[in-house]
Amino acid sequence: MDGGKRQGRLTDLGRKMVEFPLDPTLSKMLIVSEGMGCSDEILTIVSMLSVPESDHLSFLNVYLQWRLHKYSMKWCNDNFIHGKAMRKVREVRAQLKDIMEERKIEVISCGTEWDIIRKCICSAYFHNAARFVYSVEVNRL
């Protein structure tokens, strides 16, 4: 993941990652997102994923719709969304955004460039990637 120790010391990425109260994969995704120009969207996705029972782009879309409806609890109820969980996501997002700003990680939106967001997610979950070989074998990368 490149955040680990080298000769007993954390890498620059590792030092940034430990600042976030997150799983290492999620903190790496958040940090990498700045360079990919999608940190605003990844900030929301990571916030959603840090709350139990939370699915990447689906969660982003739910959050964006909730924000569009001014964080309405009625909207949550009307759409069968757990309002308390959404409030917690909003709190987590604000906390993570504060940490990003303190660490000088720019919050950048890529709009609806879903491929950029998918690439950022994949960059953080690379350890789960596999390569299809022929029609019957799967090799871990």
PDB file of C-alpha atoms in Angstrom:
ATOM      1  CA  MET A   1       0.000   0.000   0.000  1.00  0.00           C
ATOM      2  CA  ASP A   2       3.118   2.207   0.248  1.00  0.00           C
ATOM      3  CA  GLY A   3       2.107   3.695   3.591  1.00  0.00           C
ATOM      4  CA  GLY A   4       4.205   1.260   5.610  1.00  0.00           C
ATOM      5  CA  LYS A   5       7.537   1.628   7.309  1.00  0.00           C
ATOM      6  CA  ARG A   6      10.865   1.858   5.533  1.00  0.00           C
ATOM      7  CA  GLN A   7      13.758   1.123   7.873  1.00  0.00           C
ATOM      8  CA  GLY A   8      11.488   1.648  10.875  1.00  0.00           C
ATOM      9  CA  ARG A   9       9.998   4.931   9.634  1.00  0.00           C
ATOM     10  CA  LEU A  10       6.656   5.737   8.080  1.00  0.00           C
ATOM     11  CA  THR A  11       6.676   6.901   4.484  1.00  0.00           C
ATOM     12  CA  ASP A  12       5.288  10.343   3.632  1.00  0.00           C
ATOM     13  CA  LEU A  13       2.057   8.636   2.580  1.00  0.00           C
ATOM     14  CA  GLY A  14       1.990   6.668   5.835  1.00  0.00           C
ATOM     15  CA  ARG A  15       2.396   9.854   7.898  1.00  0.00           C
ATOM     16  CA  LYS A  16      -0.575  11.376   6.084  1.00  0.00           C
ATOM     17  CA  MET A  17      -2.636   8.204   6.444  1.00  0.00           C
ATOM     18  CA  VAL A  18      -2.288   8.010  10.237  1.00  0.00           C
ATOM     19  CA  GLU A  19      -3.858  11.463  10.559  1.00  0.00           C
ATOM     20  CA  PHE A  20      -7.239  10.048   9.530  1.00  0.00           C
ATOM     21  CA  PRO A  21      -9.329   7.899  11.909  1.00  0.00           C
ATOM     22  CA  LEU A  22      -9.963   5.416   9.091  1.00  0.00           C
ATOM     23  CA  ASP A  23      -9.057   2.009   7.740  1.00  0.00           C
ATOM     24  CA  PRO A  24      -5.738   2.386   5.859  1.00  0.00           C
ATOM     25  CA  THR A  25      -7.393   1.669   2.508  1.00  0.00           C
ATOM     26  CA  LEU A  26      -9.911   4.466   3.008  1.00  0.00           C
ATOM     27  CA  SER A  27      -7.296   6.966   4.203  1.00  0.00           C
ATOM     28  CA  LYS A  28      -5.114   6.167   1.177  1.00  0.00           C
ATOM     29  CA  MET A  29      -8.110   6.601  -1.135  1.00  0.00           C
ATOM     30  CA  LEU A  30      -8.782  10.014   0.394  1.00  0.00           C
ATOM     31  CA  ILE A  31      -5.172  11.172   0.011  1.00  0.00           C
ATOM     32  CA  VAL A  32      -4.779   9.846  -3.557  1.00  0.00           C
ATOM     33  CA  SER A  33      -8.055  11.491  -4.601  1.00  0.00           C
ATOM     34  CA  GLU A  34      -6.518  14.968  -4.511  1.00  0.00           C
ATOM     35  CA  GLY A  35      -4.055  14.128  -7.271  1.00  0.00           C
ATOM     36  CA  MET A  36      -6.817  12.538  -9.310  1.00  0.00           C
ATOM     37  CA  GLY A  37      -9.035  15.609  -8.984  1.00  0.00           C
ATOM     38  CA  CYS A  38     -11.972  13.925  -7.247  1.00  0.00           C
ATOM     39  CA  SER A  39     -11.345  14.478  -3.523  1.00  0.00           C
ATOM     40  CA  ASP A  40     -14.770  16.063  -2.935  1.00  0.00           C
ATOM     41  CA  GLU A  41     -16.588  12.959  -4.182  1.00  0.00           C
ATOM     42  CA  ILE A  42     -14.161  10.542  -2.512  1.00  0.00           C
ATOM     43  CA  LEU A  43     -14.573  12.460   0.762  1.00  0.00           C
ATOM     44  CA  THR A  44     -18.296  11.653   0.642  1.00  0.00           C
ATOM     45  CA  ILE A  45     -17.745   8.017  -0.371  1.00  0.00           C
ATOM     46  CA  VAL A  46     -15.190   7.446   2.399  1.00  0.00           C
ATOM     47  CA  SER A  47     -17.549   9.044   4.918  1.00  0.00           C
ATOM     48  CA  MET A  48     -20.353   6.738   3.786  1.00  0.00           C
ATOM     49  CA  LEU A  49     -18.108   3.664   3.916  1.00  0.00           C
ATOM     50  CA  SER A  50     -16.853   4.480   7.399  1.00  0.00           C
ATOM     51  CA  VAL A  51     -20.383   4.037   8.745  1.00  0.00           C
ATOM     52  CA  PRO A  52     -21.430   0.376   9.128  1.00  0.00           C
ATOM     53  CA  GLU A  53     -23.815  -1.094   6.540  1.00  0.00           C
ATOM     54  CA  SER A  54     -22.709   1.402   4.019  1.00  0.00           C
ATOM     55  CA  ASP A  55     -21.619   0.795  -1.475  1.00  0.00           C
ATOM     56  CA  HIS A  56     -19.407   3.319  -3.127  1.00  0.00           C
ATOM     57  CA  LEU A  57     -21.163   5.161  -5.960  1.00  0.00           C
ATOM     58  CA  SER A  58     -24.644   4.312  -4.680  1.00  0.00           C
ATOM     59  CA  PHE A  59     -23.774   5.992  -1.405  1.00  0.00           C
ATOM     60  CA  LEU A  60     -22.372   9.007  -3.192  1.00  0.00           C
ATOM     61  CA  ASN A  61     -25.620   9.375  -5.139  1.00  0.00           C
ATOM     62  CA  VAL A  62     -27.735   9.012  -1.992  1.00  0.00           C
ATOM     63  CA  TYR A  63     -25.657  11.648  -0.206  1.00  0.00           C
ATOM     64  CA  LEU A  64     -25.797  14.055  -3.157  1.00  0.00           C
ATOM     65  CA  GLN A  65     -29.588  13.717  -3.357  1.00  0.00           C
ATOM     66  CA  TRP A  66     -29.904  14.215   0.407  1.00  0.00           C
ATOM     67  CA  ARG A  67     -27.715  17.339   0.178  1.00  0.00           C
ATOM     68  CA  LEU A  68     -29.817  18.570  -2.766  1.00  0.00           C
ATOM     69  CA  HIS A  69     -32.848  18.261  -0.475  1.00  0.00           C
ATOM     70  CA  LYS A  70     -31.086  20.326   2.205  1.00  0.00           C
ATOM     71  CA  TYR A  71     -30.315  17.318   4.447  1.00  0.00           C
ATOM     72  CA  SER A  72     -34.032  16.730   5.002  1.00  0.00           C
ATOM     73  CA  MET A  73     -35.067  13.945   7.371  1.00  0.00           C
ATOM     74  CA  LYS A  74     -38.415  13.862   5.560  1.00  0.00           C
ATOM     75  CA  TRP A  75     -36.549  13.089   2.324  1.00  0.00           C
ATOM     76  CA  CYS A  76     -34.771  10.241   4.110  1.00  0.00           C
ATOM     77  CA  ASN A  77     -38.058   8.825   5.367  1.00  0.00           C
ATOM     78  CA  ASP A  78     -39.737   9.222   1.968  1.00  0.00           C
ATOM     79  CA  ASN A  79     -36.848   7.343   0.314  1.00  0.00           C
ATOM     80  CA  PHE A  80     -36.414   4.667   2.995  1.00  0.00           C
ATOM     81  CA  ILE A  81     -32.991   5.996   3.981  1.00  0.00           C
ATOM     82  CA  HIS A  82     -31.818   5.722   7.589  1.00  0.00           C
ATOM     83  CA  GLY A  83     -31.797   9.383   8.668  1.00  0.00           C
ATOM     84  CA  LYS A  84     -29.616   8.902  11.762  1.00  0.00           C
ATOM     85  CA  ALA A  85     -26.965   7.119   9.699  1.00  0.00           C
ATOM     86  CA  MET A  86     -27.010   9.972   7.171  1.00  0.00           C
ATOM     87  CA  ARG A  87     -26.529  12.531   9.942  1.00  0.00           C
ATOM     88  CA  LYS A  88     -23.560  10.498  11.190  1.00  0.00           C
ATOM     89  CA  VAL A  89     -22.145  10.388   7.639  1.00  0.00           C
ATOM     90  CA  ARG A  90     -22.457  14.172   7.458  1.00  0.00           C
ATOM     91  CA  GLU A  91     -20.576  14.508  10.773  1.00  0.00           C
ATOM     92  CA  VAL A  92     -17.848  12.084   9.654  1.00  0.00           C
ATOM     93  CA  ARG A  93     -17.529  13.938   6.335  1.00  0.00           C
ATOM     94  CA  ALA A  94     -17.097  17.263   8.152  1.00  0.00           C
ATOM     95  CA  GLN A  95     -14.434  15.743  10.440  1.00  0.00           C
ATOM     96  CA  LEU A  96     -12.515  14.207   7.520  1.00  0.00           C
ATOM     97  CA  LYS A  97     -12.773  17.428   5.516  1.00  0.00           C
ATOM     98  CA  ASP A  98     -11.280  19.336   8.464  1.00  0.00           C
ATOM     99  CA  ILE A  99      -8.369  16.882   8.598  1.00  0.00           C
ATOM    100  CA  MET A 100      -7.859  17.194   4.832  1.00  0.00           C
ATOM    101  CA  GLU A 101      -7.772  20.986   5.104  1.00  0.00           C
ATOM    102  CA  GLU A 102      -5.345  20.835   8.058  1.00  0.00           C
ATOM    103  CA  ARG A 103      -3.086  18.520   6.029  1.00  0.00           C
ATOM    104  CA  LYS A 104      -3.377  20.855   3.006  1.00  0.00           C
ATOM    105  CA  ILE A 105      -5.159  18.196   0.910  1.00  0.00           C
ATOM    106  CA  GLU A 106      -7.322  20.137  -1.521  1.00  0.00           C
ATOM    107  CA  VAL A 107     -11.015  19.228  -1.804  1.00  0.00           C
ATOM    108  CA  ILE A 108     -11.651  19.064  -5.562  1.00  0.00           C
ATOM    109  CA  SER A 109     -14.802  17.983  -7.403  1.00  0.00           C
ATOM    110  CA  CYS A 110     -14.707  16.031 -10.654  1.00  0.00           C
ATOM    111  CA  GLY A 111     -18.446  16.489 -11.171  1.00  0.00           C
ATOM    112  CA  THR A 112     -19.966  13.471 -12.856  1.00  0.00           C
ATOM    113  CA  GLU A 113     -16.696  11.995 -14.153  1.00  0.00           C
ATOM    114  CA  TRP A 114     -17.514   8.568 -12.675  1.00  0.00           C
ATOM    115  CA  ASP A 115     -14.482   6.908 -14.292  1.00  0.00           C
ATOM    116  CA  ILE A 116     -12.135   9.164 -12.299  1.00  0.00           C
ATOM    117  CA  ILE A 117     -13.917   8.174  -9.084  1.00  0.00           C
ATOM    118  CA  ARG A 118     -13.774   4.476 -10.006  1.00  0.00           C
ATOM    119  CA  LYS A 119     -10.033   4.760 -10.734  1.00  0.00           C
ATOM    120  CA  CYS A 120      -9.438   6.411  -7.369  1.00  0.00           C
ATOM    121  CA  ILE A 121     -11.381   3.673  -5.571  1.00  0.00           C
ATOM    122  CA  CYS A 122      -9.423   1.003  -7.464  1.00  0.00           C
ATOM    123  CA  SER A 123      -6.104   2.656  -6.575  1.00  0.00           C
ATOM    124  CA  ALA A 124      -6.892   2.253  -2.882  1.00  0.00           C
ATOM    125  CA  TYR A 125      -8.274  -1.282  -3.191  1.00  0.00           C
ATOM    126  CA  PHE A 126      -5.480  -2.526  -5.453  1.00  0.00           C
ATOM    127  CA  HIS A 127      -4.627  -5.301  -2.977  1.00  0.00           C
ATOM    128  CA  ASN A 128      -8.038  -6.833  -3.783  1.00  0.00           C
ATOM    129  CA  ALA A 129      -7.434  -6.741  -7.543  1.00  0.00           C
ATOM    130  CA  ALA A 130      -7.149  -9.856  -9.644  1.00  0.00           C
ATOM    131  CA  ARG A 131      -6.282 -10.565 -13.254  1.00  0.00           C
ATOM    132  CA  PHE A 132      -8.333 -12.935 -15.366  1.00  0.00           C
ATOM    133  CA  VAL A 133      -6.153 -15.477 -17.160  1.00  0.00           C
ATOM    134  CA  TYR A 134      -7.818 -17.587 -19.846  1.00  0.00           C
ATOM    135  CA  SER A 135     -11.314 -18.690 -18.899  1.00  0.00           C
ATOM    136  CA  VAL A 136     -10.728 -20.715 -15.757  1.00  0.00           C
ATOM    137  CA  GLU A 137      -7.893 -19.102 -13.762  1.00  0.00           C
ATOM    138  CA  VAL A 138      -7.768 -15.988 -11.609  1.00  0.00           C
ATOM    139  CA  ASN A 139      -4.388 -14.769 -10.319  1.00  0.00           C
ATOM    140  CA  ARG A 140      -4.016 -12.220  -7.535  1.00  0.00           C
ATOM    141  CA  LEU A 141      -1.880  -9.232  -8.519  1.00  0.00           C
TER     142      LEU A 141
END
